[in-house]
Structure formats: structure tokens, C-alpha cells
């Protein structure tokens, strides 16, 4: 039987209309993408301009810095500032101390914060665990200067006025924020995964380390980065806790450039760039794991 279906005049322009709508939506998307790209480019200047200024100052002599506005490229370039900063800060020793404290803090933070957060997240319906969660969150509102002096006395009395004590303190003081980050993410993980593992005979510890902990890769990356940047750049806590000059960190070693009446900005900025370089190298070599962890968490 022949097809007797006919096209009415009202249906005839439907296809061109849909094409025009799709073309209009595509143009709007490109326009929004262009504005977003332009906004990101402008915002990036807030980082690139200070970074350029830091590089320029680090390559100048004090006379060149005093003669110009600070943004001119030095001529000639003074590379000796980096050698002077290396010598005056005892850079290898300070770098080793900072690296040990940072790595120890990151490892201990990831292990303890994930463990405590898992216990709280899976027992939030119980009064004790909910109270512990609120108690830890309340610590976020306590400024560090308020407890700074009691901290000095306690660390001295307990023999924690050293690098090991700093690792413990960074782990403890980061616990509140880290638990807040971890707990919300763990509660979004389906509990059926744990129940299936327990049916197969897995214990609670095995469920935590073989089922839950691998799924925490995005949060591990976030907490690890926050702890690493904090422990690497912190100045106040090492200043009040460390007592031996040989255990000082990079921020403490750079304090040598601050005089009573003047500051050696050129050598100081050279030391700042040297201290920043290891963190940049760590990010370059670890960015694929960080990005893959975030991607895995978005797919989960």
C-alpha cells in the first residue's frame, strides 16, 4: 500500500527552525566560553604580575632597585643574589628540615584524618560521634594566637619542641578542617560497597583500607595539597616551637634578611624563589595523579 502521509504547511519549516535554534545555542555557548576565557586571563594577571616582580627584584642590585620603579628588567642581571641567599640561609639544611616536616605532616595527616572521618561518618547517628564531630568543627573558630603561649609551655614540657613535635602539631591542628572535608565525602559513598565486602568476609580495617581509602583519592589530593602548602610556608608555629637553630625551616631561615633598620630585598626575593621552586616541581610531577583523582571522584 502506498504511503499517503503528507506534510502539512505547518510542519514544513520545523527542521530549519530546529537547525536555527541549535545554531543560536552554539553561538551563545561560544560567546560564554569566550567571556569565561577572558575572565580567567585577566584574573591570571593577579598571579603573573607579582611573580614577574619577584623575579625582577631577585635579579637586581640594591642600587638598581632603588633607582627604578621595580618593574624594569635589570641590566646587567645579578645572578650572585642566589648564591648569597644559598649561603646566608644555609639552604640545603633548611630545605631538608622543611621537606622532612612537610612529608611527615602530609603522611600522618592523610592516615589519621581519613581514619577518624570514617568512624564519624559511619556513626553520625550516634550521640557520641555527632558530639565529637561538632566539637572538632568548633576548633575551626579558635585563632592560633590565643593558644600560642600555652602551646609553647606544653611542647617544652613534653619534649616536643623539635621537628617531630611540629609534625604532630600540624596533624592535630589540621584535623578539624580535614574531618569536615572527609566526612561529607565519605557519607556520599554508598554503604552497599562496605556491606558487600563484609559479606565476603572482610573486616572493618580491610574495608577501610581496601574499599574506602582508594575511593578517597580526590579528598586525599585536596587534603594533601592543603597540608603541604601550610607546612612548607608556615612561619609562626616553627618560630614559637623550634628551639634549636639547626632545625629551623626555610621561612625561619629567610628571616635573616629582615634587619632592624633595613631589608635586603634583592637577596631575600632570590631566597623566596628558591624556596618556591621545590613546590612547583612537586606539582609538575604529581599533577597527573591529582587530576586523575579528581576525575575519578567525579565519575564515581
GROMACS .gro file of C-alpha atoms in nm, residues 34-278:
model
  245
   34UNK     CA    1   3.497   3.344   2.522
   35UNK     CA    2   3.396   3.564   2.815
   36UNK     CA    3   3.497   3.295   3.063
   37UNK     CA    4   3.837   3.261   2.893
   38UNK     CA    5   3.885   3.637   2.902
   39UNK     CA    6   3.794   3.649   3.271
   40UNK     CA    7   4.042   3.373   3.354
   41UNK     CA    8   4.312   3.554   3.155
   42UNK     CA    9   4.252   3.878   3.344
   43UNK     CA   10   4.246   3.703   3.681
   44UNK     CA   11   4.572   3.527   3.600
   45UNK     CA   12   4.742   3.866   3.597
   46UNK     CA   13   4.693   3.882   3.973
   47UNK     CA   14   4.944   3.595   3.993
   48UNK     CA   15   5.169   3.668   3.697
   49UNK     CA   16   5.238   4.032   3.784
   50UNK     CA   17   5.363   3.965   4.141
   51UNK     CA   18   5.560   3.666   4.013
   52UNK     CA   19   5.726   3.880   3.747
   53UNK     CA   20   5.805   4.144   4.009
   54UNK     CA   21   5.961   3.881   4.237
   55UNK     CA   22   6.185   3.753   3.955
   56UNK     CA   23   6.289   4.104   3.853
   57UNK     CA   24   6.376   4.211   4.208
   58UNK     CA   25   6.573   3.890   4.267
   59UNK     CA   26   6.794   3.969   3.965
   60UNK     CA   27   6.873   4.331   4.057
   61UNK     CA   28   7.130   4.504   4.268
   62UNK     CA   29   7.014   4.727   4.556
   63UNK     CA   30   7.114   5.032   4.351
   64UNK     CA   31   6.906   4.920   4.051
   65UNK     CA   32   6.609   4.854   4.277
   66UNK     CA   33   6.632   5.199   4.437
   67UNK     CA   34   6.675   5.378   4.104
   68UNK     CA   35   6.365   5.245   3.922
   69UNK     CA   36   6.002   5.160   3.982
   70UNK     CA   37   6.080   4.792   4.036
   71UNK     CA   38   5.928   4.656   3.713
   72UNK     CA   39   6.222   4.727   3.482
   73UNK     CA   40   6.424   4.426   3.368
   74UNK     CA   41   6.774   4.451   3.524
   75UNK     CA   42   7.072   4.526   3.307
   76UNK     CA   43   7.307   4.366   3.389
   77UNK     CA   44   7.147   4.069   3.561
   78UNK     CA   45   7.287   3.988   3.905
   79UNK     CA   46   7.284   3.608   3.946
   80UNK     CA   47   7.503   3.636   4.253
   81UNK     CA   48   7.193   3.706   4.463
   82UNK     CA   49   7.100   3.338   4.451
   83UNK     CA   50   7.445   3.232   4.568
   84UNK     CA   51   7.432   3.482   4.850
   85UNK     CA   52   7.085   3.358   4.953
   86UNK     CA   53   7.210   2.997   4.941
   87UNK     CA   54   7.496   3.083   5.175
   88UNK     CA   55   7.319   3.307   5.423
   89UNK     CA   56   7.014   3.083   5.472
   90UNK     CA   57   7.217   2.759   5.475
   91UNK     CA   58   6.970   2.650   5.213
   92UNK     CA   59   7.044   2.271   5.197
   93UNK     CA   60   6.997   2.226   5.571
   94UNK     CA   61   6.683   2.443   5.587
   95UNK     CA   62   6.541   2.269   5.279
   96UNK     CA   63   6.598   1.926   5.434
   97UNK     CA   64   6.431   2.028   5.760
   98UNK     CA   65   6.131   2.173   5.577
   99UNK     CA   66   6.096   1.869   5.349
  100UNK     CA   67   6.105   1.625   5.643
  101UNK     CA   68   5.841   1.819   5.835
  102UNK     CA   69   5.619   1.860   5.529
  103UNK     CA   70   5.633   1.496   5.416
  104UNK     CA   71   5.579   1.367   5.770
  105UNK     CA   72   5.285   1.601   5.822
  106UNK     CA   73   5.118   1.503   5.494
  107UNK     CA   74   5.155   1.128   5.550
  108UNK     CA   75   5.038   1.138   5.913
  109UNK     CA   76   4.751   1.372   5.827
  110UNK     CA   77   4.618   1.151   5.549
  111UNK     CA   78   4.628   0.840   5.766
  112UNK     CA   79   4.476   0.986   6.083
  113UNK     CA   80   4.220   1.223   5.929
  114UNK     CA   81   4.076   0.959   5.697
  115UNK     CA   82   4.056   0.707   5.982
  116UNK     CA   83   3.878   0.943   6.222
  117UNK     CA   84   3.647   1.073   5.950
  118UNK     CA   85   3.542   0.722   5.852
  119UNK     CA   86   3.449   0.639   6.209
  120UNK     CA   87   3.248   0.960   6.246
  121UNK     CA   88   3.077   0.941   5.907
  122UNK     CA   89   2.950   0.586   5.956
  123UNK     CA   90   2.833   0.652   6.315
  124UNK     CA   91   2.686   1.001   6.280
  125UNK     CA   92   2.351   0.872   6.408
  126UNK     CA   93   2.509   0.807   6.749
  127UNK     CA   94   2.522   1.091   7.001
  128UNK     CA   95   2.888   1.047   7.097
  129UNK     CA   96   3.018   1.060   6.739
  130UNK     CA   97   2.796   1.352   6.643
  131UNK     CA   98   2.917   1.541   6.951
  132UNK     CA   99   3.279   1.463   6.860
  133UNK     CA  100   3.217   1.592   6.509
  134UNK     CA  101   3.071   1.920   6.636
  135UNK     CA  102   3.349   1.952   6.892
  136UNK     CA  103   3.616   1.920   6.622
  137UNK     CA  104   3.438   2.167   6.397
  138UNK     CA  105   3.426   2.418   6.684
  139UNK     CA  106   3.806   2.417   6.688
  140UNK     CA  107   3.799   2.594   6.350
  141UNK     CA  108   3.684   2.912   6.526
  142UNK     CA  109   3.977   2.928   6.771
  143UNK     CA  110   4.256   3.159   6.643
  144UNK     CA  111   4.607   3.024   6.680
  145UNK     CA  112   4.750   3.332   6.864
  146UNK     CA  113   4.511   3.264   7.154
  147UNK     CA  114   4.668   2.924   7.226
  148UNK     CA  115   5.019   3.011   7.115
  149UNK     CA  116   5.172   3.078   7.457
  150UNK     CA  117   5.019   2.771   7.627
  151UNK     CA  118   5.140   2.568   7.329
  152UNK     CA  119   5.498   2.680   7.387
  153UNK     CA  120   5.488   2.565   7.750
  154UNK     CA  121   5.325   2.232   7.668
  155UNK     CA  122   5.566   2.144   7.387
  156UNK     CA  123   5.863   2.230   7.608
  157UNK     CA  124   5.726   2.021   7.897
  158UNK     CA  125   5.654   1.721   7.672
  159UNK     CA  126   5.982   1.742   7.479
  160UNK     CA  127   5.804   1.823   7.151
  161UNK     CA  128   5.994   2.144   7.075
  162UNK     CA  129   6.154   1.981   6.771
  163UNK     CA  130   6.072   1.861   6.420
  164UNK     CA  131   5.873   1.558   6.541
  165UNK     CA  132   5.664   1.788   6.757
  166UNK     CA  133   5.588   2.009   6.459
  167UNK     CA  134   5.466   1.710   6.258
  168UNK     CA  135   5.232   1.614   6.543
  169UNK     CA  136   5.105   1.971   6.578
  170UNK     CA  137   5.036   2.013   6.206
  171UNK     CA  138   4.841   1.688   6.213
  172UNK     CA  139   4.637   1.789   6.517
  173UNK     CA  140   4.561   2.146   6.412
  174UNK     CA  141   4.460   2.036   6.062
  175UNK     CA  142   4.226   1.770   6.197
  176UNK     CA  143   3.917   1.993   6.219
  177UNK     CA  144   3.917   2.113   5.859
  178UNK     CA  145   4.026   1.776   5.723
  179UNK     CA  146   3.747   1.591   5.905
  180UNK     CA  147   3.497   1.842   5.769
  181UNK     CA  148   3.621   1.767   5.415
  182UNK     CA  149   3.649   1.391   5.454
  183UNK     CA  150   3.322   1.327   5.640
  184UNK     CA  151   3.096   1.484   5.379
  185UNK     CA  152   3.265   1.283   5.105
  186UNK     CA  153   3.260   0.951   5.292
  187UNK     CA  154   2.887   0.988   5.360
  188UNK     CA  155   2.830   1.015   4.984
  189UNK     CA  156   2.993   0.673   4.925
  190UNK     CA  157   2.723   0.402   4.906
  191UNK     CA  158   2.729   0.184   5.214
  192UNK     CA  159   2.637  -0.114   4.994
  193UNK     CA  160   3.002  -0.134   4.891
  194UNK     CA  161   3.104  -0.199   5.252
  195UNK     CA  162   2.821  -0.444   5.308
  196UNK     CA  163   2.925  -0.643   5.002
  197UNK     CA  164   3.284  -0.656   5.130
  198UNK     CA  165   3.172  -0.771   5.475
  199UNK     CA  166   2.959  -1.045   5.317
  200UNK     CA  167   3.282  -1.169   5.155
  201UNK     CA  168   3.443  -1.187   5.499
  202UNK     CA  169   3.632  -0.856   5.510
  203UNK     CA  170   3.695  -0.699   5.849
  204UNK     CA  171   3.639  -0.332   5.928
  205UNK     CA  172   4.008  -0.249   5.882
  206UNK     CA  173   4.017  -0.427   5.547
  207UNK     CA  174   3.702  -0.246   5.433
  208UNK     CA  175   3.859   0.086   5.530
  209UNK     CA  176   4.196   0.041   5.361
  210UNK     CA  177   4.094  -0.168   5.057
  211UNK     CA  178   3.748  -0.033   4.977
  212UNK     CA  179   3.704   0.316   5.122
  213UNK     CA  180   4.057   0.457   5.117
  214UNK     CA  181   4.110   0.407   4.739
  215UNK     CA  182   3.783   0.594   4.678
  216UNK     CA  183   3.914   0.888   4.881
  217UNK     CA  184   4.174   0.978   4.619
  218UNK     CA  185   4.018   1.320   4.534
  219UNK     CA  186   3.994   1.413   4.902
  220UNK     CA  187   4.343   1.278   4.971
  221UNK     CA  188   4.474   1.503   4.696
  222UNK     CA  189   4.289   1.805   4.837
  223UNK     CA  190   4.395   1.748   5.197
  224UNK     CA  191   4.750   1.660   5.092
  225UNK     CA  192   4.790   1.983   4.893
  226UNK     CA  193   4.647   2.200   5.173
  227UNK     CA  194   4.870   2.037   5.434
  228UNK     CA  195   5.178   2.052   5.212
  229UNK     CA  196   5.141   2.423   5.135
  230UNK     CA  197   5.065   2.503   5.501
  231UNK     CA  198   5.358   2.308   5.648
  232UNK     CA  199   5.601   2.433   5.382
  233UNK     CA  200   5.519   2.804   5.415
  234UNK     CA  201   5.427   2.830   5.783
  235UNK     CA  202   5.631   3.074   5.987
  236UNK     CA  203   5.454   3.127   6.321
  237UNK     CA  204   5.444   2.770   6.453
  238UNK     CA  205   5.811   2.686   6.380
  239UNK     CA  206   5.907   3.021   6.529
  240UNK     CA  207   5.743   2.952   6.868
  241UNK     CA  208   5.805   2.574   6.884
  242UNK     CA  209   6.156   2.507   6.750
  243UNK     CA  210   6.437   2.582   6.991
  244UNK     CA  211   6.748   2.453   6.811
  245UNK     CA  212   6.895   2.677   6.538
  246UNK     CA  213   6.996   2.374   6.333
  247UNK     CA  214   6.634   2.261   6.297
  248UNK     CA  215   6.496   2.583   6.153
  249UNK     CA  216   6.280   2.571   5.840
  250UNK     CA  217   6.303   2.779   5.523
  251UNK     CA  218   6.067   3.059   5.641
  252UNK     CA  219   6.273   3.093   5.959
  253UNK     CA  220   6.599   3.090   5.766
  254UNK     CA  221   6.470   3.367   5.539
  255UNK     CA  222   6.407   3.586   5.841
  256UNK     CA  223   6.781   3.660   5.841
  257UNK     CA  224   6.721   3.922   5.569
  258UNK     CA  225   6.499   4.131   5.798
  259UNK     CA  226   6.719   4.382   5.975
  260UNK     CA  227   6.630   4.637   6.240
  261UNK     CA  228   6.662   4.934   6.004
  262UNK     CA  229   6.665   4.784   5.655
  263UNK     CA  230   6.580   4.475   5.449
  264UNK     CA  231   6.794   4.319   5.177
  265UNK     CA  232   6.512   4.280   4.926
  266UNK     CA  233   6.715   4.154   4.632
  267UNK     CA  234   6.873   3.861   4.814
  268UNK     CA  235   6.550   3.799   5.008
  269UNK     CA  236   6.347   3.765   4.688
  270UNK     CA  237   6.609   3.531   4.547
  271UNK     CA  238   6.566   3.307   4.852
  272UNK     CA  239   6.187   3.324   4.813
  273UNK     CA  240   6.213   3.195   4.456
  274UNK     CA  241   6.447   2.917   4.568
  275UNK     CA  242   6.202   2.813   4.839
  276UNK     CA  243   5.912   2.820   4.592
  277UNK     CA  244   6.085   2.605   4.331
  278UNK     CA  245   6.050   2.266   4.513
   0.00000   0.00000   0.00000
